[in-house]
Short mmCIF file of C-alpha atoms in Angstrom, two decimals:
data_model
loop_
_atom_site.label_atom_id
_atom_site.label_comp_id
_atom_site.label_asym_id
_atom_site.label_seq_id
_atom_site.Cartn_x
_atom_site.Cartn_y
_atom_site.Cartn_z
CA MET A 26 92.91 -48.79 57.64
CA ALA A 27 96.26 -50.62 58.53
CA GLU A 28 97.82 -52.35 55.61
CA PHE A 29 98.02 -55.55 57.96
CA ASP A 30 95.16 -57.23 60.59
CA TYR A 31 98.31 -57.47 63.00
CA ASP A 32 101.72 -56.21 63.25
CA LEU A 33 102.60 -59.49 64.58
CA PHE A 34 101.38 -62.98 64.31
CA VAL A 35 102.94 -65.80 66.43
CA ILE A 36 102.56 -69.58 65.49
CA GLY A 37 102.67 -71.80 68.74
CA ALA A 38 102.31 -70.34 72.41
CA GLY A 39 105.10 -71.70 74.22
CA SER A 40 107.49 -70.04 75.98
CA GLY A 41 109.20 -68.33 73.18
CA GLY A 42 106.12 -67.43 71.63
CA VAL A 43 104.72 -66.15 74.62
CA ARG A 44 107.69 -64.41 75.55
CA ALA A 45 108.23 -62.80 72.23
CA SER A 46 104.42 -61.58 71.57
CA ARG A 47 104.15 -59.92 75.37
CA ILE A 48 107.29 -57.90 74.83
CA ALA A 49 106.10 -57.19 71.07
CA ALA A 50 102.99 -55.76 72.78
CA GLY A 51 104.64 -53.64 75.10
CA HIS A 52 106.58 -51.85 72.27
CA GLY A 53 103.30 -50.60 70.78
CA ALA A 54 102.64 -53.72 68.58
CA ARG A 55 99.22 -55.48 67.34
CA ALA A 56 100.15 -58.63 68.48
CA ALA A 57 98.10 -61.78 68.10
CA VAL A 58 98.96 -65.73 68.64
CA ALA A 59 97.38 -69.08 67.42
CA GLU A 60 97.96 -72.30 69.29
CA GLU A 61 96.55 -75.49 68.29
CA PHE A 62 96.77 -77.29 71.41
CA ARG A 63 97.67 -75.69 74.83
CA VAL A 64 98.79 -72.31 76.15
CA GLY A 65 102.36 -72.91 77.48
CA GLY A 66 104.28 -75.16 74.98
CA THR A 67 106.44 -78.40 75.58
CA CYS A 68 107.81 -77.10 78.79
CA VAL A 69 104.75 -76.23 80.89
CA ILE A 70 102.33 -78.58 79.55
CA ARG A 71 104.27 -81.90 78.78
CA GLY A 72 107.99 -81.40 79.66
CA CYS A 73 110.13 -80.24 82.15
CA VAL A 74 107.89 -78.70 84.79
CA PRO A 75 105.64 -81.48 84.95
CA LYS A 76 108.71 -83.63 84.96
CA LYS A 77 110.58 -82.12 87.33
CA LEU A 78 107.33 -82.52 89.70
CA LEU A 79 107.24 -85.90 89.28
CA VAL A 80 111.30 -85.93 90.20
CA TYR A 81 110.55 -84.42 93.71
CA ALA A 82 107.86 -86.86 93.88
CA SER A 83 110.45 -89.73 93.34
CA GLN A 84 112.93 -88.78 95.41
CA PHE A 85 110.49 -88.26 98.15
CA ALA A 86 109.97 -92.15 97.88
CA GLU A 87 114.00 -92.39 98.34
CA GLU A 88 113.56 -90.07 101.53
CA LEU A 89 111.43 -92.33 103.38
CA HIS A 90 113.55 -95.11 103.40
CA ASP A 91 115.93 -92.95 105.30
CA THR A 92 113.30 -91.64 108.32
CA ALA A 93 114.80 -94.16 110.97
CA LYS A 94 118.00 -92.81 110.87
CA LEU A 95 116.43 -88.92 111.17
CA GLY A 96 114.89 -90.55 114.15
CA TRP A 97 111.22 -90.51 112.76
CA THR A 98 108.53 -93.70 112.52
CA ILE A 99 106.44 -93.85 109.51
CA GLY A 100 103.56 -96.24 109.40
CA GLN A 101 102.42 -98.28 106.87
CA LYS A 102 103.19 -96.53 103.45
CA SER A 103 101.97 -96.72 100.01
CA PHE A 104 101.97 -94.89 96.71
CA ASP A 105 98.95 -93.23 94.39
CA TRP A 106 99.93 -92.99 91.29
CA ALA A 107 96.41 -91.63 90.63
CA ALA A 108 96.63 -89.18 93.26
CA LEU A 109 100.31 -88.16 91.86
CA ARG A 110 99.15 -87.80 88.23
CA ASP A 111 96.10 -86.00 89.18
CA PHE A 112 98.28 -83.17 91.08
CA VAL A 113 100.84 -82.97 88.01
CA ALA A 114 97.47 -81.96 85.96
CA SER A 115 96.51 -79.78 88.07
CA ASP A 116 99.16 -77.63 88.27
CA VAL A 117 99.64 -77.68 84.43
CA ASP A 118 96.32 -76.17 84.56
CA ARG A 119 96.99 -73.58 86.59
CA LEU A 120 99.98 -72.68 84.80
CA GLU A 121 98.32 -72.65 81.36
CA ARG A 122 95.67 -70.14 82.69
CA ALA A 123 98.81 -67.93 84.24
CA TYR A 124 100.43 -67.95 80.45
CA THR A 125 96.80 -67.33 78.97
CA SER A 126 96.46 -64.36 81.47
CA THR A 127 99.73 -62.91 80.44
CA LEU A 128 98.62 -63.09 76.78
CA ASP A 129 95.40 -61.19 78.25
CA ASN A 130 96.82 -58.91 79.99
CA ASN A 131 99.30 -57.49 77.61
CA LYS A 132 96.28 -57.30 75.30
CA VAL A 133 97.90 -59.97 72.70
CA ASP A 134 94.72 -62.02 70.88
CA HIS A 135 94.77 -65.65 71.02
CA PHE A 136 93.34 -68.09 68.74
CA HIS A 137 92.88 -71.34 69.89
CA GLU A 138 93.45 -73.55 66.77
CA ARG A 139 96.43 -74.87 64.31
CA ALA A 140 97.84 -72.07 62.25
CA THR A 141 99.86 -72.63 58.71
CA ILE A 142 101.53 -70.14 56.35
CA ALA A 143 99.76 -69.22 53.52
CA GLY A 144 102.28 -66.67 52.47
CA PRO A 145 105.11 -64.27 53.33
CA ASN A 146 102.13 -62.34 55.21
CA THR A 147 99.50 -64.46 55.39
CA VAL A 148 98.26 -67.11 57.75
CA ARG A 149 95.53 -69.12 57.71
CA LEU A 150 93.47 -70.82 60.52
CA ALA A 151 92.10 -74.08 60.64
CA SER A 152 88.36 -72.69 60.38
CA GLY A 153 89.46 -71.35 57.10
CA ARG A 154 89.95 -67.73 58.13
CA GLU A 155 93.26 -65.92 56.55
CA ILE A 156 94.96 -63.43 58.86
CA SER A 157 97.70 -61.03 57.46
CA ALA A 158 100.62 -59.76 59.37
CA LYS A 159 103.62 -57.49 58.78
CA TYR A 160 105.65 -60.23 60.58
CA ILE A 161 104.76 -63.95 61.11
CA LEU A 162 107.20 -65.86 64.04
CA VAL A 163 107.57 -69.18 64.04
CA ALA A 164 107.69 -70.54 67.42
CA VAL A 165 105.72 -73.89 66.99
CA GLY A 166 109.11 -76.18 69.12
CA ALA A 167 109.90 -79.87 68.39
CA TRP A 168 108.37 -83.16 68.67
CA PRO A 169 109.22 -86.42 70.07
CA VAL A 170 111.15 -88.43 67.22
CA MET A 171 109.43 -92.25 67.18
CA PRO A 172 111.27 -94.64 65.16
CA GLU A 173 109.98 -97.13 62.63
CA PHE A 174 109.49 -100.62 64.12
CA PRO A 175 107.00 -102.98 64.05
CA GLY A 176 104.37 -102.92 67.08
CA ASN A 177 105.84 -99.14 67.60
CA GLU A 178 102.14 -98.24 68.25
CA HIS A 179 102.30 -99.65 71.38
CA ALA A 180 105.27 -97.33 72.97
CA ILE A 181 104.59 -94.09 74.12
CA THR A 182 106.65 -90.68 73.99
CA SER A 183 107.48 -88.17 76.89
CA ASN A 184 104.03 -86.77 75.58
CA GLU A 185 101.91 -89.33 76.80
CA VAL A 186 103.94 -90.63 79.96
CA PHE A 187 101.87 -87.64 82.14
CA HIS A 188 98.65 -89.50 81.12
CA LEU A 189 99.40 -92.93 82.40
CA GLU A 190 96.29 -94.74 83.60
CA ASN A 191 98.02 -96.92 85.92
CA PHE A 192 101.64 -97.24 87.09
CA PRO A 193 103.53 -99.80 85.05
CA LYS A 194 105.10 -102.19 87.66
CA ARG A 195 107.86 -102.28 84.00
CA VAL A 196 109.08 -99.91 82.06
CA VAL A 197 111.42 -100.12 79.15
CA ILE A 198 112.45 -96.74 77.66
CA GLN A 199 114.45 -96.56 74.49
CA GLY A 200 117.38 -93.87 74.67
CA ALA A 201 120.03 -92.50 76.62
CA GLY A 202 119.72 -88.75 76.78
CA TYR A 203 118.90 -86.69 79.40
CA ILE A 204 114.66 -87.32 79.11
CA ALA A 205 115.08 -91.24 78.85
CA LEU A 206 117.32 -90.80 81.85
CA GLU A 207 115.51 -88.59 84.03
CA PHE A 208 112.14 -91.00 83.29
CA ALA A 209 114.03 -93.91 84.24
CA GLY A 210 115.04 -92.30 87.57
CA ILE A 211 111.68 -91.42 88.13
CA PHE A 212 110.03 -94.86 87.41
CA ASN A 213 112.95 -96.79 89.44
CA ALA A 214 112.30 -94.46 92.62
CA LEU A 215 108.34 -95.27 92.10
CA GLY A 216 108.92 -99.09 92.00
CA ALA A 217 108.71 -99.99 89.13
CA HIS A 218 111.46 -102.18 87.07
CA VAL A 219 113.53 -99.98 84.45
CA THR A 220 115.13 -101.46 81.58
CA VAL A 221 116.91 -98.65 79.31
CA VAL A 222 117.76 -99.88 75.77
CA ASN A 223 120.05 -97.70 73.55
CA ARG A 224 121.55 -97.93 70.06
CA SER A 225 125.16 -96.76 71.20
CA ASP A 226 126.95 -98.01 74.13
CA LYS A 227 127.00 -93.94 75.93
CA ILE A 228 124.99 -92.11 77.91
CA LEU A 229 124.27 -88.15 77.75
CA ARG A 230 126.88 -87.62 74.63
CA SER A 231 127.29 -83.92 75.37
CA TYR A 232 128.19 -84.29 78.99
CA ASP A 233 131.81 -84.78 80.66
CA GLU A 234 132.48 -88.40 80.70
CA SER A 235 134.03 -88.03 84.21
CA LEU A 236 130.01 -87.37 85.26
CA THR A 237 128.53 -90.00 82.86
CA ASP A 238 130.44 -92.45 83.84
CA ARG A 239 129.91 -92.35 87.78
CA LEU A 240 125.69 -91.78 87.12
CA LEU A 241 125.67 -95.21 84.98
CA THR A 242 127.26 -96.89 87.69
CA MET A 243 125.04 -95.07 90.13
CA MET A 244 122.44 -95.89 88.05
CA ARG A 245 123.00 -99.76 88.24
CA ALA A 246 123.54 -99.72 91.71
CA ARG A 247 119.84 -98.45 92.19
CA GLY A 248 118.48 -100.99 90.15
CA VAL A 249 118.10 -99.49 86.71
CA GLU A 250 119.65 -102.03 83.87
CA PHE A 251 120.89 -100.35 81.07
CA ARG A 252 121.77 -102.88 77.38
CA PHE A 253 123.98 -101.17 75.28
CA ASN A 254 123.87 -101.82 71.24
CA ALA A 255 120.40 -102.86 71.79
CA PRO A 256 117.69 -100.90 69.96
CA ILE A 257 114.12 -101.77 70.09
CA GLU A 258 113.48 -104.32 67.04
CA SER A 259 109.90 -104.79 67.58
CA ILE A 260 106.79 -104.43 70.66
CA ILE A 261 104.21 -107.42 70.62
CA LYS A 262 100.86 -106.93 72.30
CA GLN A 263 100.39 -109.97 74.48
CA SER A 264 97.02 -111.45 75.58
CA ASP A 265 97.04 -110.14 78.67
CA GLY A 266 97.52 -106.82 77.67
CA SER A 267 101.46 -106.53 78.63
CA LEU A 268 104.05 -105.85 75.79
CA CYS A 269 107.08 -108.21 74.56
CA VAL A 270 110.00 -106.31 73.98
CA ASN A 271 112.32 -107.48 71.34
CA THR A 272 115.94 -105.83 71.01
CA LYS A 273 118.86 -106.29 68.95
CA GLY A 274 120.98 -108.97 70.38
CA PHE A 275 119.19 -109.60 73.60
CA LEU A 276 116.19 -112.20 74.65
CA PRO A 277 112.93 -110.28 74.79
CA ILE A 278 111.92 -107.85 77.67
CA GLU A 279 108.64 -108.13 79.22
CA ALA A 280 106.95 -104.84 79.75
CA ASP A 281 103.87 -103.03 81.00
CA ALA A 282 104.70 -99.88 79.32
CA VAL A 283 107.47 -98.61 76.50
CA LEU A 284 108.80 -95.39 76.59
CA VAL A 285 110.67 -94.13 73.69
CA ALA A 286 112.92 -90.99 73.79
CA THR A 287 115.21 -91.07 71.19
CA GLY A 288 115.45 -86.93 70.43
CA ARG A 289 113.01 -84.17 69.27
CA LYS A 290 112.21 -82.84 65.56
CA PRO A 291 111.46 -79.16 64.68
CA LYS A 292 107.60 -79.91 63.97
CA THR A 293 107.53 -77.96 60.56
CA PRO A 294 105.65 -80.59 58.59
CA GLY A 295 102.74 -79.01 57.34
CA LEU A 296 103.67 -76.14 58.24
CA GLY A 297 103.41 -74.26 55.22
CA LEU A 298 106.85 -72.96 54.80
CA GLU A 299 107.04 -73.18 51.19
CA ASN A 300 104.60 -70.84 50.92
CA ALA A 301 107.13 -68.05 51.97
CA GLY A 302 109.56 -69.86 49.71
CA ILE A 303 111.50 -70.81 53.33
CA GLU A 304 113.84 -74.16 52.20
CA LEU A 305 113.87 -76.40 55.82
CA GLY A 306 117.46 -77.60 57.20
CA PRO A 307 118.60 -81.37 57.08
CA ASN A 308 116.71 -82.01 60.58
CA GLY A 309 113.31 -80.17 59.58
CA GLN A 310 114.69 -77.22 61.48
CA ILE A 311 114.07 -73.36 60.03
CA PRO A 312 117.57 -71.98 59.40
CA VAL A 313 117.85 -68.29 60.80
CA ASP A 314 120.71 -65.87 61.07
CA GLU A 315 121.99 -64.39 64.42
CA TYR A 316 118.41 -61.92 64.21
CA ASN A 317 116.34 -65.40 64.42
CA ALA A 318 115.70 -63.88 60.54
CA THR A 319 114.82 -66.44 57.77
CA SER A 320 115.23 -66.59 54.29
CA CYS A 321 111.87 -64.54 53.62
CA PRO A 322 112.25 -61.31 55.31
CA SER A 323 108.66 -61.21 57.07
CA ILE A 324 108.96 -64.23 58.89
CA TYR A 325 110.89 -65.27 62.14
CA ALA A 326 111.62 -68.11 63.89
CA VAL A 327 112.36 -69.05 67.75
CA GLY A 328 113.05 -71.94 70.06
CA ASP A 329 113.34 -75.37 69.34
CA VAL A 330 111.93 -75.24 65.18
CA THR A 331 115.04 -73.72 64.78
CA ASP A 332 116.92 -76.91 66.36
CA ARG A 333 119.94 -74.62 67.74
CA VAL A 334 119.61 -75.24 71.14
CA GLN A 335 116.50 -77.09 72.41
CA LEU A 336 116.50 -75.26 76.33
CA THR A 337 113.40 -73.46 77.10
CA PRO A 338 115.23 -70.22 78.89
CA VAL A 339 117.08 -69.91 75.13
CA ALA A 340 113.82 -69.81 73.20
CA ILE A 341 112.50 -67.29 75.80
CA ARG A 342 115.60 -64.94 75.37
CA GLU A 343 115.72 -65.44 71.62
CA GLY A 344 111.65 -64.10 71.64
CA HIS A 345 112.74 -61.58 73.49
CA ALA A 346 115.73 -60.26 71.53
CA PHE A 347 113.60 -60.99 68.32
CA ALA A 348 110.81 -58.34 69.54
CA ASP A 349 113.37 -55.80 70.89
CA THR A 350 115.07 -56.41 67.26
CA VAL A 351 112.33 -55.83 65.19
CA PHE A 352 109.64 -53.86 67.40
CA GLY A 353 111.93 -52.23 70.15
CA GLY A 354 114.31 -50.57 67.91
CA LYS A 355 117.22 -52.38 69.90
CA PRO A 356 118.99 -54.96 67.87
CA ARG A 357 119.89 -57.77 69.71
CA THR A 358 121.41 -61.10 69.57
CA ILE A 359 121.88 -63.90 72.01
CA ALA A 360 125.35 -65.94 73.01
CA TYR A 361 125.19 -69.51 72.55
CA ASP A 362 128.42 -69.98 74.50
CA HIS A 363 128.74 -70.65 78.44
CA ILE A 364 124.53 -72.21 78.51
CA PRO A 365 124.43 -74.04 81.62
CA SER A 366 121.97 -77.69 81.80
CA ALA A 367 121.25 -80.04 83.77
CA VAL A 368 119.88 -83.61 83.74
CA PHE A 369 117.34 -84.13 86.78
CA SER A 370 118.54 -87.71 87.02
CA GLN A 371 119.10 -89.66 90.50
CA PRO A 372 121.15 -88.23 91.33
CA PRO A 373 121.41 -85.09 89.22
CA LEU A 374 124.09 -83.95 87.39
CA ALA A 375 124.85 -80.05 85.70
CA GLY A 376 127.33 -78.49 83.53
CA VAL A 377 128.21 -75.12 81.78
CA GLY A 378 131.04 -74.43 79.66
CA LEU A 379 133.34 -77.01 77.97
CA THR A 380 133.59 -80.86 78.61
CA GLU A 381 137.65 -81.85 79.51
CA ALA A 382 137.43 -83.53 75.97
CA ALA A 383 135.93 -80.58 74.26
CA ALA A 384 138.96 -78.26 76.01
CA ARG A 385 141.43 -80.39 75.10
CA ALA A 386 139.74 -80.92 71.22
CA ALA A 387 139.70 -76.98 70.73
CA GLY A 388 143.29 -76.90 71.55
CA HIS A 389 143.14 -75.53 75.46
CA ASP A 390 146.09 -76.06 77.53
CA ILE A 391 144.15 -77.24 80.69
CA LYS A 392 144.47 -77.99 83.93
CA ILE A 393 142.01 -80.19 85.56
CA TYR A 394 140.72 -80.02 89.34
CA THR A 395 138.34 -82.04 90.98
CA SER A 396 136.75 -82.70 94.55
CA ASP A 397 135.51 -86.75 95.32
CA PHE A 398 133.07 -86.17 98.65
CA ARG A 399 130.39 -87.73 100.35
CA PRO A 400 127.70 -84.89 100.61
CA MET A 401 126.47 -85.07 104.28
CA LYS A 402 122.85 -85.57 103.26
CA ASN A 403 123.99 -88.61 101.82
CA MET A 404 125.09 -90.04 105.47
CA PHE A 405 121.84 -90.49 106.12
CA ALA A 406 120.51 -92.84 103.02
CA THR A 407 121.51 -96.13 102.83
CA ARG A 408 123.54 -96.13 99.50
CA ALA A 409 127.23 -94.68 99.85
CA GLU A 410 126.77 -92.39 96.77
CA ARG A 411 129.49 -89.80 96.44
CA GLY A 412 129.61 -86.81 94.75
CA PHE A 413 132.02 -85.32 92.43
CA TYR A 414 132.97 -81.70 91.14
CA LYS A 415 135.32 -80.93 88.22
CA LEU A 416 136.76 -77.47 87.21
CA ILE A 417 138.69 -77.16 84.07
CA VAL A 418 141.22 -74.43 83.97
CA ASP A 419 142.70 -73.26 80.76
CA THR A 420 146.63 -72.57 82.67
CA ALA A 421 147.74 -70.04 79.69
CA THR A 422 144.61 -67.62 80.99
CA ASP A 423 144.00 -69.29 84.09
CA LYS A 424 140.08 -68.91 83.41
CA VAL A 425 137.95 -71.61 84.69
CA ILE A 426 136.14 -72.95 81.09
CA GLY A 427 134.13 -75.40 82.50
CA VAL A 428 132.58 -76.83 85.62
CA HIS A 429 130.51 -79.82 86.30
CA MET A 430 129.20 -81.98 88.74
CA ILE A 431 126.96 -84.81 90.00
CA GLY A 432 125.32 -84.88 93.30
CA PRO A 433 122.50 -83.47 95.84
CA ASP A 434 121.28 -80.25 94.18
CA ALA A 435 124.04 -80.17 91.44
CA PRO A 436 121.23 -78.30 89.10
CA GLU A 437 121.09 -75.58 91.74
CA ILE A 438 124.82 -75.14 92.66
CA LEU A 439 125.48 -75.32 88.91
CA GLN A 440 123.29 -71.92 88.09
CA ALA A 441 125.42 -69.77 90.59
CA VAL A 442 128.79 -70.83 89.47
CA ALA A 443 128.01 -70.84 85.85
CA ILE A 444 127.45 -66.92 86.41
CA ALA A 445 131.42 -67.09 87.05
CA VAL A 446 132.33 -68.73 84.23
CA LYS A 447 130.39 -66.51 81.95
CA ALA A 448 132.08 -63.61 83.54
CA GLY A 449 135.35 -65.29 82.62
CA LEU A 450 136.90 -65.39 86.37
CA THR A 451 139.95 -67.13 87.22
CA LYS A 452 140.86 -70.03 89.21
CA ALA A 453 142.63 -67.55 91.44
CA ASP A 454 139.32 -65.69 91.65
CA PHE A 455 137.30 -69.07 92.79
CA ASP A 456 140.23 -69.93 95.47
CA ASP A 457 139.93 -66.24 96.98
CA THR A 458 136.03 -66.55 97.57
CA VAL A 459 135.40 -67.85 101.28
CA ALA A 460 134.07 -71.06 101.67
CA LEU A 461 130.10 -71.66 102.67
CA HIS A 462 130.56 -74.15 105.72
CA PRO A 463 129.09 -76.94 105.52
CA SER A 464 127.95 -77.28 102.31
CA MET A 465 128.63 -79.07 99.41
CA ALA A 466 129.13 -75.91 97.16
CA GLU A 467 132.12 -74.79 99.04
CA GLU A 468 133.82 -77.69 97.01
CA LEU A 469 133.93 -75.44 94.27
CA VAL A 470 136.26 -72.80 95.99
CA LEU A 471 138.50 -75.78 97.96
CA MET A 472 139.98 -77.61 95.17
CA ARG A 473 143.77 -77.40 94.99
#
């Protein structure tokens, strides 16, 4: 008889956990996954995928206004939130089925209940059953942070926003990170009055200020109101069901919905890590080494629960590397430099490599190249928004060490140019590349 019930037991069936179990099974491991909610994890069920669908829908609202210039005559227009909400939910259902099929096709057992750690080689299911495993992988992700203030029970997070019964005409959003600004753009474009309140005076702190300053100006021009240094102090539910939002230093705001998007913390409370002697980090994260190993030799962790880089593609790579290392005999680590990222705001922005401020702080002698242009697509728009691309070049090596852009399709363009930055290509390599005309992307090879 086998010493353990499974070679690998994964807690959490998100992107990292599903990838790890699938690859481990491919290496011959007997693998199982436990998931207390829905297979697919944050990105698929309540994160980037359904949110991107809402972004597409809201962008269409803007394009409808520009149809006359394109020669189209459109009749009466109306927006049905319930239809959009239910379509997005149906696509989430489809994706969950696809992820579940992936587990089945790779002969990975799955348990639809909460699992916690009972010991170095034991997990305990909510039903009380205990299962032994040679290795345990924790991939439970992160959870939205809800600040403490009177009336916070009347606020929602990004978990609940996809299930609103009615479309809110007045929305207050606390936070100025990518989740907050993406939903601000969605609700604004769909017709709501949006007020963003933030405890500091900055938005998108990890992005290049040339882009964030421009985005702030554009969002304000689109009608999004911003209040800085104004965290929510209380929310009062009024007799008509509306909300009165009190913020520091400003008059109250009347709202139909309040979305709090002030960050995410690793979902480790109650996980039982102390039963394996694992101490958590200051943000509740599970400390791991470069091979995703914890202080307990039989337990590993990947994804947002480690609080290294909270991005789905990173979790997938970590899960894959873990499986190759532990079960495939091919030890692998993940490089965390040159990770491209994007904000699907309106307009979107994206970046890879060092920002100008980070490059200078790191001691690089740099040269900055920029292109400020009006995208051809925007010629049809009522707003004269301009695109902006920025290259950061190390003068000693001529390598492009950062690329940052804001404008239509910026994330799609950035993914390709991220390959060049990762490969260490030089400004001369960019200059030697023939432009693809007419396109926005050609600006990347025309800066002089």
